[in-house]
Short mmCIF file of C-alpha atoms in Angstrom, two decimals:
data_model
loop_
_atom_site.label_atom_id
_atom_site.label_comp_id
_atom_site.label_asym_id
_atom_site.label_seq_id
_atom_site.Cartn_x
_atom_site.Cartn_y
_atom_site.Cartn_z
CA UNK A 1 -69.99 1.25 71.48
CA UNK A 2 -70.94 4.11 69.13
CA UNK A 3 -67.83 5.73 68.95
CA UNK A 4 -66.61 2.53 67.80
CA UNK A 5 -68.91 2.05 64.97
CA UNK A 6 -68.17 5.14 64.15
CA UNK A 7 -64.34 4.49 63.57
CA UNK A 8 -64.94 1.85 61.47
CA UNK A 9 -66.62 3.24 59.27
CA UNK A 10 -64.66 6.21 58.66
CA UNK A 11 -61.85 3.53 58.16
CA UNK A 12 -64.20 2.16 55.29
CA UNK A 13 -65.03 5.56 53.72
CA UNK A 14 -60.89 5.55 53.46
CA UNK A 15 -59.66 2.76 51.68
CA UNK A 16 -62.76 3.48 49.41
CA UNK A 17 -61.31 6.47 48.32
CA UNK A 18 -58.18 5.39 47.97
CA UNK A 19 -58.90 1.66 46.19
CA UNK A 20 -61.27 4.63 43.94
CA UNK A 21 -58.10 6.66 43.06
CA UNK A 22 -56.04 3.63 42.34
CA UNK A 23 -58.38 2.75 39.44
CA UNK A 24 -58.58 6.21 38.20
CA UNK A 25 -55.11 5.36 37.78
CA UNK A 26 -54.80 2.10 35.65
CA UNK A 27 -53.45 1.91 32.18
CA UNK A 28 -55.25 0.52 29.76
CA UNK A 29 -54.09 -3.04 28.14
CA UNK A 30 -52.32 -1.39 24.98
CA UNK A 31 -53.19 -4.63 21.93
CA UNK A 32 -49.53 -6.06 20.37
CA UNK A 33 -49.09 -6.30 17.27
CA UNK A 34 -48.09 -9.58 15.35
CA UNK A 35 -44.77 -9.05 14.80
CA UNK A 36 -44.53 -12.18 12.46
CA UNK A 37 -47.23 -10.28 10.87
CA UNK A 38 -45.31 -7.24 10.21
CA UNK A 39 -41.67 -8.84 9.33
CA UNK A 40 -43.82 -10.63 6.83
CA UNK A 41 -45.00 -7.76 5.38
CA UNK A 42 -41.15 -6.58 6.15
CA UNK A 43 -39.14 -8.84 3.90
CA UNK A 44 -41.86 -9.08 1.01
CA UNK A 45 -41.48 -5.34 0.16
CA UNK A 46 -37.01 -5.74 0.45
CA UNK A 47 -37.49 -9.02 -1.94
CA UNK A 48 -40.14 -7.21 -3.86
CA UNK A 49 -37.47 -3.53 -4.57
CA UNK A 50 -34.89 -5.94 -5.08
CA UNK A 51 -36.18 -7.90 -8.13
CA UNK A 52 -37.52 -4.47 -9.39
CA UNK A 53 -34.18 -3.16 -8.94
CA UNK A 54 -32.46 -5.86 -10.97
CA UNK A 55 -35.62 -6.76 -13.67
CA UNK A 56 -35.17 -2.47 -14.73
CA UNK A 57 -31.99 -2.07 -15.85
CA UNK A 58 -32.11 -4.92 -17.74
CA UNK A 59 -35.09 -4.41 -19.18
CA UNK A 60 -33.88 -0.94 -20.71
CA UNK A 61 -31.38 -2.35 -21.90
CA UNK A 62 -32.55 -5.70 -23.44
CA UNK A 63 -34.41 -5.88 -27.18
CA UNK A 64 -37.31 -7.43 -28.33
CA UNK A 65 -36.51 -10.78 -29.63
CA UNK A 66 -32.86 -11.13 -28.86
CA UNK A 67 -31.09 -13.48 -25.92
CA UNK A 68 -29.52 -11.12 -22.62
CA UNK A 69 -26.33 -9.56 -22.92
CA UNK A 70 -23.65 -9.53 -20.58
CA UNK A 71 -19.88 -9.17 -20.48
CA UNK A 72 -17.57 -10.71 -18.07
CA UNK A 73 -14.62 -8.06 -17.39
CA UNK A 74 -14.46 -7.47 -21.29
CA UNK A 75 -13.38 -11.19 -22.06
CA UNK A 76 -16.67 -13.44 -21.86
CA UNK A 77 -19.64 -12.49 -23.63
CA UNK A 78 -20.52 -9.52 -25.62
CA UNK A 79 -17.95 -6.18 -25.10
CA UNK A 80 -20.49 -4.04 -26.03
CA UNK A 81 -22.39 -4.97 -22.83
CA UNK A 82 -22.31 -3.23 -19.76
CA UNK A 83 -20.53 -5.27 -16.52
CA UNK A 84 -19.44 -4.39 -13.04
CA UNK A 85 -16.36 -3.81 -13.02
CA UNK A 86 -15.34 -4.80 -16.50
CA UNK A 87 -11.88 -4.30 -16.43
CA UNK A 88 -12.09 -0.33 -16.24
CA UNK A 89 -14.20 0.15 -18.98
CA UNK A 90 -12.23 -1.73 -21.62
CA UNK A 91 -14.85 -3.63 -22.75
CA UNK A 92 -16.87 -0.42 -23.47
CA UNK A 93 -16.83 0.58 -27.69
CA UNK A 94 -14.44 4.06 -28.28
CA UNK A 95 -12.28 3.06 -25.03
CA UNK A 96 -9.48 1.41 -25.88
CA UNK A 97 -7.18 -1.05 -25.46
CA UNK A 98 -5.50 -0.81 -21.88
CA UNK A 99 -1.92 -1.41 -20.44
CA UNK A 100 -3.27 -4.70 -18.44
CA UNK A 101 -7.01 -5.56 -17.29
CA UNK A 102 -6.26 -3.85 -13.68
CA UNK A 103 -4.80 -0.68 -14.79
CA UNK A 104 -6.27 2.21 -15.53
CA UNK A 105 -4.21 4.00 -18.38
CA UNK A 106 -4.10 2.46 -22.09
CA UNK A 107 -1.79 1.45 -24.38
CA UNK A 108 1.00 4.59 -24.81
CA UNK A 109 0.73 5.43 -28.72
CA UNK A 110 1.95 8.19 -31.01
CA UNK A 111 0.44 10.44 -29.59
CA UNK A 112 1.20 10.37 -26.13
CA UNK A 113 2.58 13.00 -24.28
CA UNK A 114 5.92 10.38 -22.74
CA UNK A 115 6.36 9.24 -26.44
CA UNK A 116 6.19 13.06 -28.19
CA UNK A 117 8.44 14.57 -25.49
CA UNK A 118 11.37 11.69 -27.02
CA UNK A 119 10.45 8.91 -24.31
CA UNK A 120 13.65 6.97 -22.87
CA UNK A 121 15.69 8.99 -25.41
CA UNK A 122 14.00 12.33 -24.51
CA UNK A 123 16.18 15.09 -23.01
CA UNK A 124 14.18 15.49 -19.64
CA UNK A 125 14.45 11.81 -18.44
CA UNK A 126 18.31 11.77 -19.46
CA UNK A 127 18.53 15.06 -17.44
CA UNK A 128 17.08 12.80 -14.44
CA UNK A 129 19.25 10.28 -14.85
CA UNK A 130 22.20 12.38 -14.41
CA UNK A 131 20.55 14.06 -11.46
CA UNK A 132 20.97 11.02 -9.53
CA UNK A 133 24.74 10.87 -10.59
CA UNK A 134 25.12 14.30 -9.17
CA UNK A 135 23.48 13.83 -5.51
CA UNK A 136 25.68 10.22 -5.52
CA UNK A 137 28.97 12.21 -5.79
CA UNK A 138 27.39 14.28 -2.39
CA UNK A 139 26.56 11.45 -1.06
CA UNK A 140 30.10 9.71 -1.56
CA UNK A 141 31.45 12.89 -0.52
CA UNK A 142 30.23 11.96 3.34
CA UNK A 143 31.27 9.02 3.90
CA UNK A 144 35.42 10.24 4.94
CA UNK A 145 33.53 11.75 8.37
CA UNK A 146 32.07 7.81 9.16
CA UNK A 147 35.32 6.37 7.63
CA UNK A 148 37.33 8.45 10.49
CA UNK A 149 34.74 7.95 12.86
CA UNK A 150 34.47 4.62 11.98
CA UNK A 151 30.62 3.93 11.36
CA UNK A 152 31.24 1.30 9.57
CA UNK A 153 27.17 0.75 9.55
CA UNK A 154 27.35 4.45 8.08
CA UNK A 155 29.32 4.09 5.53
CA UNK A 156 27.75 0.23 3.97
CA UNK A 157 24.09 2.43 4.56
CA UNK A 158 25.30 5.55 2.75
CA UNK A 159 26.27 3.20 -0.02
CA UNK A 160 22.31 1.08 -0.64
CA UNK A 161 20.36 4.37 1.11
CA UNK A 162 19.87 5.80 -2.07
CA UNK A 163 22.65 4.76 -4.17
CA UNK A 164 20.63 1.65 -5.13
CA UNK A 165 19.65 4.13 -7.94
CA UNK A 166 23.20 4.92 -9.17
CA UNK A 167 23.41 1.42 -10.62
CA UNK A 168 20.67 2.04 -12.19
CA UNK A 169 21.27 5.63 -13.75
CA UNK A 170 24.97 4.21 -15.23
CA UNK A 171 23.22 1.40 -16.84
CA UNK A 172 20.89 4.12 -18.67
CA UNK A 173 23.38 6.23 -19.91
CA UNK A 174 26.21 4.15 -20.35
CA UNK A 175 23.99 2.39 -22.48
CA UNK A 176 25.23 1.38 -26.35
CA UNK A 177 28.30 2.97 -25.71
CA UNK A 178 31.24 0.88 -25.40
CA UNK A 179 33.44 3.16 -23.38
CA UNK A 180 31.05 4.63 -21.25
CA UNK A 181 30.51 0.97 -19.95
CA UNK A 182 34.32 0.22 -18.85
CA UNK A 183 34.05 3.54 -16.89
CA UNK A 184 30.65 2.07 -15.17
CA UNK A 185 32.07 -0.89 -14.49
CA UNK A 186 35.22 0.62 -13.07
CA UNK A 187 33.59 3.28 -11.08
CA UNK A 188 31.86 0.09 -9.71
CA UNK A 189 34.73 -1.72 -8.39
CA UNK A 190 35.34 1.07 -6.70
CA UNK A 191 32.29 1.25 -4.91
CA UNK A 192 32.65 -2.80 -4.15
CA UNK A 193 35.99 -1.49 -3.09
CA UNK A 194 34.56 0.73 -0.46
CA UNK A 195 31.65 -1.97 0.93
CA UNK A 196 34.25 -4.69 1.60
CA UNK A 197 36.46 -3.00 3.08
CA UNK A 198 34.06 -1.36 5.61
CA UNK A 199 32.74 -5.09 6.40
CA UNK A 200 36.70 -6.16 7.17
CA UNK A 201 37.05 -2.94 8.91
CA UNK A 202 39.97 -2.03 7.18
CA UNK A 203 40.20 1.99 8.00
CA UNK A 204 43.02 2.81 5.31
CA UNK A 205 41.81 1.11 2.88
CA UNK A 206 38.09 2.19 3.07
CA UNK A 207 39.41 5.43 2.55
CA UNK A 208 41.01 5.14 -0.05
CA UNK A 209 38.24 3.36 -1.76
CA UNK A 210 36.35 6.25 -1.42
CA UNK A 211 38.99 8.58 -2.84
CA UNK A 212 38.81 6.39 -6.21
CA UNK A 213 34.91 5.97 -6.24
CA UNK A 214 35.63 9.90 -6.73
CA UNK A 215 37.65 9.54 -9.60
CA UNK A 216 35.56 7.53 -11.53
CA UNK A 217 32.84 9.07 -11.11
CA UNK A 218 34.18 11.85 -12.58
CA UNK A 219 35.73 9.87 -15.79
CA UNK A 220 32.44 8.73 -15.61
CA UNK A 221 30.78 11.65 -16.01
CA UNK A 222 32.68 13.42 -18.61
CA UNK A 223 31.60 10.77 -20.58
CA UNK A 224 27.88 11.13 -20.57
#
């Protein structure tokens, strides 16, 4: 009986020791902050910042006794006032008139480099148009190889891939000159014959039209 009593006492001692060690590691509860209070404080701070950002610039440009100034794309309101995206600054004094409300460039005046170099009648622009015709001659020289192999798509593609510039160059270089215009028309007719016969898959006629186009182009180039 004494043995069992001693054993029960030991078990109780062990149980109390475990409970004491467990309570030592227990985390003390932490009071949770009020989320609604924090959110309200954040909202107030953000609103105050927005108001300060709007009011401060307005106050910087305001004058005593005057109504607020504003400009809407430089068209409505005070043209001397700042505006957000005001037609690339065209609403600002000294900016000058721009090419359009959506352009960053001013209108070309007498002092513009383009006009000083002759504009459309300048040597550089004319040389650019002549270079288009020189490249056109290179493109036309490629056609016989396509015609021989009956690559009709390549024939027509070569006439449009780069040579869409050809008509514009010919029209520009022949303006106000009747002889050049007549030579231009003959050249265009020869090119149209190439396209027509390539569509009809007429090999012999297509080759003849290609040869004619080179002759007509050379005749036009002699006049320019």
